[in-house]
mmCIF file of C-alpha atoms and ligand atoms in Angstrom:
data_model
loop_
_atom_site.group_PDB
_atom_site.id
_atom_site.type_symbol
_atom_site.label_atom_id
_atom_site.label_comp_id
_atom_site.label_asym_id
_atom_site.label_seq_id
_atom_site.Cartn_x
_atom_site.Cartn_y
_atom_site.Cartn_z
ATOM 1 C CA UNK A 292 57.040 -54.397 -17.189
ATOM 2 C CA UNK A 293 55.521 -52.203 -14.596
ATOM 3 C CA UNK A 294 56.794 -49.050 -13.084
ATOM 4 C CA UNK A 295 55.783 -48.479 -9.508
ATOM 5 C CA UNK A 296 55.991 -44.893 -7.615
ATOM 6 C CA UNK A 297 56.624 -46.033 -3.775
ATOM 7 C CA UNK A 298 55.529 -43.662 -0.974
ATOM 8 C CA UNK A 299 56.961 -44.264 2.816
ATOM 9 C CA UNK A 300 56.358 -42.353 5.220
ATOM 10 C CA UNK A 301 56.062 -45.762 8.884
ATOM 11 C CA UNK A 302 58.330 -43.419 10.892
ATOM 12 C CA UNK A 303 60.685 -40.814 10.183
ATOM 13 C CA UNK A 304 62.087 -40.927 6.489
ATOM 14 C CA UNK A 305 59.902 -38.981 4.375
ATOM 15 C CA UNK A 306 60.637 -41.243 1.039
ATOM 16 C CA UNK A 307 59.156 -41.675 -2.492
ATOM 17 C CA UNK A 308 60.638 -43.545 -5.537
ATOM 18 C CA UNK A 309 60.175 -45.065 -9.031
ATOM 19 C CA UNK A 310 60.829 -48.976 -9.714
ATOM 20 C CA UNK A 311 60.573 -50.516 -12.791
ATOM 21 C CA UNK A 312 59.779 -54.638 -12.748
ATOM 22 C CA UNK A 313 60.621 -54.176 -8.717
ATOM 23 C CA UNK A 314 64.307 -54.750 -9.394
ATOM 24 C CA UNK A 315 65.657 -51.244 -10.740
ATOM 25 C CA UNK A 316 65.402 -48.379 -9.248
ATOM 26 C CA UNK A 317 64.904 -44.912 -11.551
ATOM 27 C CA UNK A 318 64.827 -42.832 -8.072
ATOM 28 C CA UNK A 319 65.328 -43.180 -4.679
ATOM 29 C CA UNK A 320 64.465 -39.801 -2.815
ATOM 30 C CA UNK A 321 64.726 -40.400 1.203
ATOM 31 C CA UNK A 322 64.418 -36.786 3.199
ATOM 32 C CA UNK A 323 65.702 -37.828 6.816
ATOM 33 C CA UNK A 324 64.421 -36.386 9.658
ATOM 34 C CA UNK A 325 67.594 -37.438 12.246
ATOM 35 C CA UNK A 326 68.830 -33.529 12.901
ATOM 36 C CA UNK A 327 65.967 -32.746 14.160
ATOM 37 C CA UNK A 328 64.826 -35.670 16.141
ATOM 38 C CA UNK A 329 68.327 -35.976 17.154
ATOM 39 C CA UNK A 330 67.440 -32.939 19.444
ATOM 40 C CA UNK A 331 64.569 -34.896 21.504
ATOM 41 C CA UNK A 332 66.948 -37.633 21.587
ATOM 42 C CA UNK A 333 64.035 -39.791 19.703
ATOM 43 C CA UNK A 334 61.241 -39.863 17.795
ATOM 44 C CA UNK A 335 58.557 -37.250 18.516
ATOM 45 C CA UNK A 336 55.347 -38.675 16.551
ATOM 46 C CA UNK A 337 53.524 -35.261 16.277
ATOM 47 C CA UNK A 338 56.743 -33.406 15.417
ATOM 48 C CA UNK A 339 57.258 -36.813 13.093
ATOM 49 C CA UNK A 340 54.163 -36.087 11.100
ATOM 50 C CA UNK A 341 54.068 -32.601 10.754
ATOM 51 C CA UNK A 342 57.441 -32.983 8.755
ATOM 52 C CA UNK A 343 56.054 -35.418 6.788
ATOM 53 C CA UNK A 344 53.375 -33.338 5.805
ATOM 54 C CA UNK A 345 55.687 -30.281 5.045
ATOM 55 C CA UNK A 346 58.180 -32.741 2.707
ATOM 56 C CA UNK A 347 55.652 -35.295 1.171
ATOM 57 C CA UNK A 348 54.782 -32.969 -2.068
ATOM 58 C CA UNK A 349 58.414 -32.015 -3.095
ATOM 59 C CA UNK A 350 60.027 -35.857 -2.287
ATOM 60 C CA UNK A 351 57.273 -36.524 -5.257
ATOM 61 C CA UNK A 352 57.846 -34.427 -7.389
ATOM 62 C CA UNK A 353 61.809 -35.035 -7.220
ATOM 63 C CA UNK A 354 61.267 -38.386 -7.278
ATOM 64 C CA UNK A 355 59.480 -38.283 -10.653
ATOM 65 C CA UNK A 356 62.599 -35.902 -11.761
ATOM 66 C CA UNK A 357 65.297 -37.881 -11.161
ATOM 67 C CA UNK A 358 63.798 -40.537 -12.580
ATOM 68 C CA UNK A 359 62.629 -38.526 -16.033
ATOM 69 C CA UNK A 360 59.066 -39.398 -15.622
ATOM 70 C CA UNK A 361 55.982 -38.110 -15.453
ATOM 71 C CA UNK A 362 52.498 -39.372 -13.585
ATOM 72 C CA UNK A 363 51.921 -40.815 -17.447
ATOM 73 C CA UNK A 364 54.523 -43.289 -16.956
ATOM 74 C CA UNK A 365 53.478 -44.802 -13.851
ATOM 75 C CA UNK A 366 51.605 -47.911 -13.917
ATOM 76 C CA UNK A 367 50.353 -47.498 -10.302
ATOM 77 C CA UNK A 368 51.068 -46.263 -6.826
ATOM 78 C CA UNK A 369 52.533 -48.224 -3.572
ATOM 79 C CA UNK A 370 52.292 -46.980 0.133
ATOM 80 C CA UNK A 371 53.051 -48.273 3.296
ATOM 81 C CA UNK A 372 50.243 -48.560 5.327
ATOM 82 C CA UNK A 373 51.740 -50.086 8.550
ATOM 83 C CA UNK A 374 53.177 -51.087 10.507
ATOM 84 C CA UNK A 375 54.408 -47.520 11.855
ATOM 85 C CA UNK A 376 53.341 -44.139 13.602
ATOM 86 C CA UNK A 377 49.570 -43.778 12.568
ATOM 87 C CA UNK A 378 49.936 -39.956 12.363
ATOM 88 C CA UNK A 379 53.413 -40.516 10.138
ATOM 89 C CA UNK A 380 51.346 -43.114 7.907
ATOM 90 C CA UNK A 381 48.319 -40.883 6.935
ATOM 91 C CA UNK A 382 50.636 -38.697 5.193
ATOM 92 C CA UNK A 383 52.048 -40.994 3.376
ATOM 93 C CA UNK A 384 48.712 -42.867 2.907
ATOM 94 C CA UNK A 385 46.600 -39.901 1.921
ATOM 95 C CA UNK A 386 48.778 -38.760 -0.325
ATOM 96 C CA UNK A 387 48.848 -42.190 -2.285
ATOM 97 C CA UNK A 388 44.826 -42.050 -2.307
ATOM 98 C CA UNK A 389 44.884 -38.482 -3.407
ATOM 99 C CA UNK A 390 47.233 -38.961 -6.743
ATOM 100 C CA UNK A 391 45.714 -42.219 -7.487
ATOM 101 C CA UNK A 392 42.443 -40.686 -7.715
ATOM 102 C CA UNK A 393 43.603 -37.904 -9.109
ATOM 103 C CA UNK A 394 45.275 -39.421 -11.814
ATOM 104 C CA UNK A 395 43.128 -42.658 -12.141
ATOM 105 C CA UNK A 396 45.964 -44.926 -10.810
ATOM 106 C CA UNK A 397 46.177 -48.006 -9.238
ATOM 107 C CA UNK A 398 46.722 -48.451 -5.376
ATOM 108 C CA UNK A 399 48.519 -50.893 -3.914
ATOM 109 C CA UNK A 400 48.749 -51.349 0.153
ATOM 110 C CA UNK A 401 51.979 -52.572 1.281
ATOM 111 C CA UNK A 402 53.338 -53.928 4.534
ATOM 112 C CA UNK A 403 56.641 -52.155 5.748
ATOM 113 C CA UNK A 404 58.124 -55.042 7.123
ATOM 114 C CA UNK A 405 57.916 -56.856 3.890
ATOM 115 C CA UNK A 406 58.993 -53.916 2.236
ATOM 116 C CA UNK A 407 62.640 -54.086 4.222
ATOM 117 C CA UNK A 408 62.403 -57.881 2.867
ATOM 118 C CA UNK A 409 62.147 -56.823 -0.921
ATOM 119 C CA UNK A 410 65.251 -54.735 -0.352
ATOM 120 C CA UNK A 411 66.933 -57.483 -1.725
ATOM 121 C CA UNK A 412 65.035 -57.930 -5.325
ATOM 122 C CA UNK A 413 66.761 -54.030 -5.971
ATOM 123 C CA UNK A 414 70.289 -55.669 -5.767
ATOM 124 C CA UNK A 415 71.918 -56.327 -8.838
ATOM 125 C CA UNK A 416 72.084 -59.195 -10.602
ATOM 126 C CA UNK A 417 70.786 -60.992 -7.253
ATOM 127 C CA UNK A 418 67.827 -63.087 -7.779
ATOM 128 C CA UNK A 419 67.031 -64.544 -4.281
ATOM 129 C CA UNK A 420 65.718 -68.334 -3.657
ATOM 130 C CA UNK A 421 63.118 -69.369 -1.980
ATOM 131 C CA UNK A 422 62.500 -70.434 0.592
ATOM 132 C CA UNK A 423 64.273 -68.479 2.715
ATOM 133 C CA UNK A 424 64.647 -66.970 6.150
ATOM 134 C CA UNK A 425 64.476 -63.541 6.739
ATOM 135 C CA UNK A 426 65.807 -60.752 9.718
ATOM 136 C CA UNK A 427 64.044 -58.324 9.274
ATOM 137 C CA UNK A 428 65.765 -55.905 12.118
ATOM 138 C CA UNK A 429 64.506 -52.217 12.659
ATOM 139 C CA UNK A 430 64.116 -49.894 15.242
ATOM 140 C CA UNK A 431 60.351 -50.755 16.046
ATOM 141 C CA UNK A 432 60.600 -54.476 14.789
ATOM 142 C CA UNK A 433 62.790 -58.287 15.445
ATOM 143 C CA UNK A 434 60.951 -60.489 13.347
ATOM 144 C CA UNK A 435 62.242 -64.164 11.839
ATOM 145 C CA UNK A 436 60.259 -65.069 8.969
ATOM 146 C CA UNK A 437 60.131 -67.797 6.689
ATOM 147 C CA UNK A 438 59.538 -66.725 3.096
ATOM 148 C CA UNK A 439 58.090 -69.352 0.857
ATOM 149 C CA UNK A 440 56.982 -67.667 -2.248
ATOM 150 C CA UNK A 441 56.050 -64.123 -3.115
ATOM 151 C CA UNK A 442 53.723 -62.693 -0.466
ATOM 152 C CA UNK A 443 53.821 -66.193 1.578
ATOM 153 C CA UNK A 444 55.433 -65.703 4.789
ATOM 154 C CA UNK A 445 55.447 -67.876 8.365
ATOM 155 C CA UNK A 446 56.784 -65.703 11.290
ATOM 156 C CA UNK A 447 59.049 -67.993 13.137
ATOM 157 C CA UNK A 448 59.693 -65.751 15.656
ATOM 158 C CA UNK A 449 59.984 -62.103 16.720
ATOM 159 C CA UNK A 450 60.989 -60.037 19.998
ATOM 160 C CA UNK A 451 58.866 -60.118 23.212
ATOM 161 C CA UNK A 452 59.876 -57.036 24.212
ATOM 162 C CA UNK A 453 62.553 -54.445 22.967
ATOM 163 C CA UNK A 454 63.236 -54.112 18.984
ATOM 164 C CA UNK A 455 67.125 -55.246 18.276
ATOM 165 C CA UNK A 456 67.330 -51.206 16.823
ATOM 166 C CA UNK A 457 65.363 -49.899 20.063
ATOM 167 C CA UNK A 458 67.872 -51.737 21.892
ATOM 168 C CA UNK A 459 70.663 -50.303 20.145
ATOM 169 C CA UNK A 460 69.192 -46.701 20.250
ATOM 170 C CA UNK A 461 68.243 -46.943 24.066
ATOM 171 C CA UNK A 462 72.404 -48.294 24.610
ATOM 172 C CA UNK A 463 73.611 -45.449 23.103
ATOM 173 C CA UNK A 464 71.704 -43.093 24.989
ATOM 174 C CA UNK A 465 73.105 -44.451 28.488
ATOM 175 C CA UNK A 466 76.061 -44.336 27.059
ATOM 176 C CA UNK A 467 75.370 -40.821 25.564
ATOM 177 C CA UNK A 468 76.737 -41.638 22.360
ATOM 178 C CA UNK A 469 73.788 -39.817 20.634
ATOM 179 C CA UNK A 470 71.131 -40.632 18.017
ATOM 180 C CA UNK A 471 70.137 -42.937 15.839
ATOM 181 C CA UNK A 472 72.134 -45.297 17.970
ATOM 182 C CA UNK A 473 72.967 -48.126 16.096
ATOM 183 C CA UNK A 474 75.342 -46.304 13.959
ATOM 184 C CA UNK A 475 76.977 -44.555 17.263
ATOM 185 C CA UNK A 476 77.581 -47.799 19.098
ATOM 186 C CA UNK A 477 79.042 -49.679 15.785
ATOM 187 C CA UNK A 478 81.486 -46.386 15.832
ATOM 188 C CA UNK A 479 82.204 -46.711 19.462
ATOM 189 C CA UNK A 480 83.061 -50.332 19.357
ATOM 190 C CA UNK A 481 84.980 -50.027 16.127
ATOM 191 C CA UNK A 482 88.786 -51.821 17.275
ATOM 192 C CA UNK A 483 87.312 -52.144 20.905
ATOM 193 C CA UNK A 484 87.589 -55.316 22.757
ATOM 194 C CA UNK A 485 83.799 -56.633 23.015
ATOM 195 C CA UNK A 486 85.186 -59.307 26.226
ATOM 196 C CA UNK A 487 86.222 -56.750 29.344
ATOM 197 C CA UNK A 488 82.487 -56.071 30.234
ATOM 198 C CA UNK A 489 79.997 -59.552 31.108
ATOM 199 C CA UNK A 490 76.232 -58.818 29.744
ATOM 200 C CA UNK A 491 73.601 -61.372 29.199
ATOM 201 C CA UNK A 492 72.740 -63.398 26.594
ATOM 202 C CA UNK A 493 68.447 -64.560 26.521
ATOM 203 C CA UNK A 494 68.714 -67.546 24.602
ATOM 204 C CA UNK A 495 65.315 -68.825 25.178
ATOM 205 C CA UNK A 496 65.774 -72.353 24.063
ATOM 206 C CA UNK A 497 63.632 -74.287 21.589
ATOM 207 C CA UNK A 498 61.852 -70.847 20.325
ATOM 208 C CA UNK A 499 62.177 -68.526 17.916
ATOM 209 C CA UNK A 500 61.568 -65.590 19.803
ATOM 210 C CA UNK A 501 64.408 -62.691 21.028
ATOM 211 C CA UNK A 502 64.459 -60.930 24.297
ATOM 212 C CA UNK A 503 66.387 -57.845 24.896
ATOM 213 C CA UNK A 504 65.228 -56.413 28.034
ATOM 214 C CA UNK A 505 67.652 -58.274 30.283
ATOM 215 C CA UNK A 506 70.656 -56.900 28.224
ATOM 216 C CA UNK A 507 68.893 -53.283 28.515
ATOM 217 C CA UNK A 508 68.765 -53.553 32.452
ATOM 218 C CA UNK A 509 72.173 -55.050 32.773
ATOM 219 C CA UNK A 510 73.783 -52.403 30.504
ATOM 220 C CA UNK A 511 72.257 -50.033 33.024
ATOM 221 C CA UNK A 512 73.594 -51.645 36.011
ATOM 222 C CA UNK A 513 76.943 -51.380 34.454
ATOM 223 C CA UNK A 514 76.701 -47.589 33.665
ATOM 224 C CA UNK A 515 75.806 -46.713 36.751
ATOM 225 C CA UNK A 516 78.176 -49.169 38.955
ATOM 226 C CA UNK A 517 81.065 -48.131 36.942
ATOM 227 C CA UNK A 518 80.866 -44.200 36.703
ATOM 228 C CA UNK A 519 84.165 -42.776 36.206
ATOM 229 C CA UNK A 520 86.236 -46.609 35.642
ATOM 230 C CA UNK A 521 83.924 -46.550 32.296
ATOM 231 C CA UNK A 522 85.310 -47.542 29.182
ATOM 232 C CA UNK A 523 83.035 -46.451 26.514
ATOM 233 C CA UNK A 524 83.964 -48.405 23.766
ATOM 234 C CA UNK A 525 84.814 -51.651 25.203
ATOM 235 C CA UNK A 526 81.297 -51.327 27.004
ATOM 236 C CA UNK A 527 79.669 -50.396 23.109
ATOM 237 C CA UNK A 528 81.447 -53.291 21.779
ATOM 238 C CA UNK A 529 80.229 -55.927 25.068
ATOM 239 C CA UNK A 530 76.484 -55.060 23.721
ATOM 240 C CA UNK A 531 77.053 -55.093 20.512
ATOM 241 C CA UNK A 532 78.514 -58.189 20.361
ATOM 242 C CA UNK A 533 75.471 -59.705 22.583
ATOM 243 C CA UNK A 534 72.972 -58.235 20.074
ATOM 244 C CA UNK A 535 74.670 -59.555 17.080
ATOM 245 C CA UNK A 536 75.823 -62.880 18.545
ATOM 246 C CA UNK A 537 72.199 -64.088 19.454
ATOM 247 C CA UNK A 538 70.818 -62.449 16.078
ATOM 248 C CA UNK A 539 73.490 -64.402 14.160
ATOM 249 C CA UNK A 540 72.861 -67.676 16.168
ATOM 250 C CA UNK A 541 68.968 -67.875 15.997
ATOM 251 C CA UNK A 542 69.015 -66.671 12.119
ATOM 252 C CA UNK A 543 71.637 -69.164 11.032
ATOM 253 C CA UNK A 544 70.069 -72.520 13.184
ATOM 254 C CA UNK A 545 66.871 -71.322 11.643
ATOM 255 C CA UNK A 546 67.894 -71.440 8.124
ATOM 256 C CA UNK A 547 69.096 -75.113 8.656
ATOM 257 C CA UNK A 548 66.122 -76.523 10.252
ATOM 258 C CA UNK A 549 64.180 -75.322 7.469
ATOM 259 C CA UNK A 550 66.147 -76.112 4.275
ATOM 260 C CA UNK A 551 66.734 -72.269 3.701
ATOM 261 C CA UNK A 552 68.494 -71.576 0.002
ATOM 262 C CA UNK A 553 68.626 -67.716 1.056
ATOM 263 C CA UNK A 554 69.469 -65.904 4.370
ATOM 264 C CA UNK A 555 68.045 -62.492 4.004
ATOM 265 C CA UNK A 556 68.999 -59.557 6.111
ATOM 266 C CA UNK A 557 66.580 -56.338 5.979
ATOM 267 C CA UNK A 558 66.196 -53.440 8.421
ATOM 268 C CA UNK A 559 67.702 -50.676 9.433
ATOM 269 C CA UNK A 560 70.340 -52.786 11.838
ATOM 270 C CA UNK A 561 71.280 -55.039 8.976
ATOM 271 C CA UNK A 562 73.415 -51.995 8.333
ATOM 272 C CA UNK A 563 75.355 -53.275 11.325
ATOM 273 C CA UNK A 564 78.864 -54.226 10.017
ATOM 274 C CA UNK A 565 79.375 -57.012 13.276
ATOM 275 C CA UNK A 566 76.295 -58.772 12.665
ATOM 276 C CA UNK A 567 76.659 -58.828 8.688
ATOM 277 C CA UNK A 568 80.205 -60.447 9.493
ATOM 278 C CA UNK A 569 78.895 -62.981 11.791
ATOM 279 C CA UNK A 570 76.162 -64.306 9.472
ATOM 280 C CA UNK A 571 77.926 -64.449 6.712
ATOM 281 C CA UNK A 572 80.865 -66.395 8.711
ATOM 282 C CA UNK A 573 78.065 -69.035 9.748
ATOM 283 C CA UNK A 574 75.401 -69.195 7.130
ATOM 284 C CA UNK A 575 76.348 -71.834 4.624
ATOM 285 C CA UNK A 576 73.889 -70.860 2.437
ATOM 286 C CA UNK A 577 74.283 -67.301 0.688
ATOM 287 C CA UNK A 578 73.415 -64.204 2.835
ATOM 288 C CA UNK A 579 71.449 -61.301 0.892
ATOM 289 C CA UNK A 580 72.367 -57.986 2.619
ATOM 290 C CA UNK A 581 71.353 -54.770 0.753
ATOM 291 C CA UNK A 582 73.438 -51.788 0.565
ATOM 292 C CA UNK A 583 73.030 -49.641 3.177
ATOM 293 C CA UNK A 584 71.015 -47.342 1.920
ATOM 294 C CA UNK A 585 68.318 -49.581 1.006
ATOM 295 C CA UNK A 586 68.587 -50.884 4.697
ATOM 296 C CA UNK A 587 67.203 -47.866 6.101
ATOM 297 C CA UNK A 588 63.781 -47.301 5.672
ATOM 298 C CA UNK A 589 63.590 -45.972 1.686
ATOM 299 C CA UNK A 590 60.447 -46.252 -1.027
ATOM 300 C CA UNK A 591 62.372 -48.223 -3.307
ATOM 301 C CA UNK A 592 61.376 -50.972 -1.247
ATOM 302 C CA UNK A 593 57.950 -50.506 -1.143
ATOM 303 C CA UNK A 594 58.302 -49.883 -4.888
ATOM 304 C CA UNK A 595 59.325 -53.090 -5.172
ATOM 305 C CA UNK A 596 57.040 -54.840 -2.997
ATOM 306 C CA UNK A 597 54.415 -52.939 -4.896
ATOM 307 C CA UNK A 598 55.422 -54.529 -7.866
ATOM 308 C CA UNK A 599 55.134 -58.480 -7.346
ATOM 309 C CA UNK A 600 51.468 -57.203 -5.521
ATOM 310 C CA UNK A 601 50.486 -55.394 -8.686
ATOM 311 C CA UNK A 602 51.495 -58.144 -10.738
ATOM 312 C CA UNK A 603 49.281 -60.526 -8.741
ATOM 313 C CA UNK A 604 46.224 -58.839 -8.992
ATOM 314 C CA UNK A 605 46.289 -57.148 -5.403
ATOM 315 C CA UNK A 606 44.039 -53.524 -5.440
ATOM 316 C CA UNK A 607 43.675 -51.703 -2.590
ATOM 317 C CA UNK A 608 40.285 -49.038 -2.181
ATOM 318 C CA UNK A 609 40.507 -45.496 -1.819
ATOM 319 C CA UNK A 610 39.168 -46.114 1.742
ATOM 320 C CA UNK A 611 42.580 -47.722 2.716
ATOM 321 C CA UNK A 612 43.083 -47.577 6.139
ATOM 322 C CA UNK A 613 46.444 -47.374 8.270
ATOM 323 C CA UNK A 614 47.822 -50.094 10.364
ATOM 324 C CA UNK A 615 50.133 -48.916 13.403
ATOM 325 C CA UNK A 616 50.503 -52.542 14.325
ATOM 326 C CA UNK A 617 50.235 -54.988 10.945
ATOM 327 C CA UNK A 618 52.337 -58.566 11.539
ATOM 328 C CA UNK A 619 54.144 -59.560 8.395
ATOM 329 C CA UNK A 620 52.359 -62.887 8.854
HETATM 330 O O1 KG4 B 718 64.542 -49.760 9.428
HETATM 331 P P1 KG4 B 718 64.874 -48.481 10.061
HETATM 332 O O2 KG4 B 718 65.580 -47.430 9.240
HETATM 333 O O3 KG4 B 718 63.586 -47.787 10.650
HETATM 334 C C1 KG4 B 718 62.571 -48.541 11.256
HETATM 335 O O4 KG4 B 718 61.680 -49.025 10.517
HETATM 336 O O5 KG4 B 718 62.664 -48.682 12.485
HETATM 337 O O6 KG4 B 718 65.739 -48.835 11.341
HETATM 338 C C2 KG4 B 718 66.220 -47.855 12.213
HETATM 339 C C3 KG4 B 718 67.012 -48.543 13.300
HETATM 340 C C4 KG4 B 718 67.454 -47.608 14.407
HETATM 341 O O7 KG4 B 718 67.111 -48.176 15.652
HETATM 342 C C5 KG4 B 718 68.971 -47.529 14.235
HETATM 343 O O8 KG4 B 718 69.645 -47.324 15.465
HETATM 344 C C6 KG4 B 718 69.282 -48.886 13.651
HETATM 345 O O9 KG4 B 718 68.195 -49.149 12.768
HETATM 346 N N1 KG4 B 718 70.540 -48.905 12.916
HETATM 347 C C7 KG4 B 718 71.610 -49.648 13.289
HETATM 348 C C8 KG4 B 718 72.656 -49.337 12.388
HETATM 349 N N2 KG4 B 718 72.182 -48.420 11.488
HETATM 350 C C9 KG4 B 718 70.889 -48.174 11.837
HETATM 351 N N3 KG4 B 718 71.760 -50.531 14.293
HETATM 352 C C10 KG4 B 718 72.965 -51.119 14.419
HETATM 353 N N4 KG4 B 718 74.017 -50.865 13.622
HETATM 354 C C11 KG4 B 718 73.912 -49.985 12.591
HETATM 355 N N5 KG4 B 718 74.976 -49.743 11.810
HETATM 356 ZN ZN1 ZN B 719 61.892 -49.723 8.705
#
């Protein structure tokens, strides 16, 4: 048994928690930054940081409290140390470095993207299979990866250009639905009917990879032909159900070609209601989703990535370094 404090701080969540044996989670303590980034209409990576730096110290310190523990009871320290904004991760980084030197902990590196994976070990009473083939589907990253053990992973494929959340944030603001977008779109479409408006589908047979440029440029061509004939919703629901339908389609022929016992889902859009639906309609195999809030970007996660790392041996130096761009594999 090991107890883990995660720190994650990739992008905009300012986020520390306690895990015990990376399944259960004593705290979870995510301070959003959406109201005010909502204002910019995005991300801002200076005003990003800065709020990271003004939050880090008191997520802590109610993340021991709600948990009941104290810096005696932790067996070492997690972080996410990419892939994300480099001036978001040295917050989250440095403050890792600081307490575990302070305290004489243990420090443990972790990669976000696996992090959204791990979601899954916090579900109860879940113990997911191996291998299997995970979505991982965020607003910076599309990645399909083959997991094979613990900390053995084989990127099938990923996006060449826009993230599937990027996309989904970019959507809403043409069709100034607000942000984060993903949520505003899946509200938009809710009961819409996803057929009246045409966009394009890149299929890009016999690879891996996603593309969802195209659908960007042809979602503008349709904002701007249509002006006042608009329909909102039914226009929401057309991308959304492009998004999800070549998600779902890629994921689940992907999980057959390589004997898959798990589908995983893990980001920030696996909160998407539409593409859960579809998956789980196709997959044959069982389909791990987290609860929402584990979707989003939280420390649990990293907690519990931490974990199975910690276990294994894995140290990382006080020197540790960020990584704005780190592949899962
Ligand atoms: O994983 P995440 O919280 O942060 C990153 O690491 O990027 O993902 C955030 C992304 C945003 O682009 C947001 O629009 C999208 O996830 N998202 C959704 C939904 N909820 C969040 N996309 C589609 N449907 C949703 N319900
Ligand atoms: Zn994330």
């Amino acid at each position: 048994m090991a107890r883990i404090l995660g720190i994650e701080t990739s992008c905009d969540e300012t986020a520390a928690a306690v895990v015990l044996d990376g399944r259960y989670i004593e705290s979870n303590i995510v301070y959003s930054q959406d109201d005010v980034h909502r204002l910019t209409g995005g991300v801002v990576p200076e005003t990003a940081s800065r709020l990271h730096l003004r939050t880090i110290v008191s997520v802590l310190e109610r993340a021991l409290g709600e948990a009941g523990r104290g810096w005696n009871d932790i067996d070492a320290i997690a972080v996410t140390h990419g892939p994300g904004l480099a001036g978001s991760l040295l917050v989250g980084v440095n403050t890792a470095k600081a307490m575990a030197f302070a305290r004489d902990l243990p420090l443990v590196g972790v990669n976000h993207l696996e992090g959204h994976v791990y979601a899954n070990w916090l579900v109860d009473q879940i113990e997911p299979e191996f291998p299997l083939v995970a979505l991982i589907v965020s607003g910076g990253h599309t990645d399909l990866v083959l997991m094979e053990a613990h900390g053995r992973y084989r990127r099938l494929g990923r996006t060449v250009d826009d993230a599937a959340g990027e996309a989904f944030d970019k959507a809403a603001r043409m069709l100034q639905l607000g942000y984060p977008g993903g949520p505003a779109i899946q509200r938009a479409a809710e009961g819409a009917d996803p057929t009246r408006y045409d966009l394009p589908r890149a299929k890009l047979q016999g690879r891996w990879d996603f593309s969802f440029s195209g659908l960007k440029t042809a979602m503008l061509r349709t904002v701007q032909q249509a002006n006042e004939s608009l329909v909102v919703p039914e226009l929401a629901a057309a991308f959304q159900e492009a998004i999800v339908d070549v998600l779902a389609t890629k994921t689940v022929e992907a999980a057959r070609e390589f004997g898959a016992e798990n589908i995983a889902l893990a980001g920030g859009v696996a909160a998407n209601v539409a593409l859960r639906a579809r998956i789980q309609a196709r997959a044959g195999v069982p389909v791990l989703i987290p609860p929402i809030r584990l979707c989003t970007d939280n420390a649990a996660m990293i907690g519990a990535v931490g974990h199975f790392r910690f276990e294994a041996g894995d140290r990382s130096p006080l020197d540790l370094d960020v990584f704005p761009v780190l592949p899962i594999a």
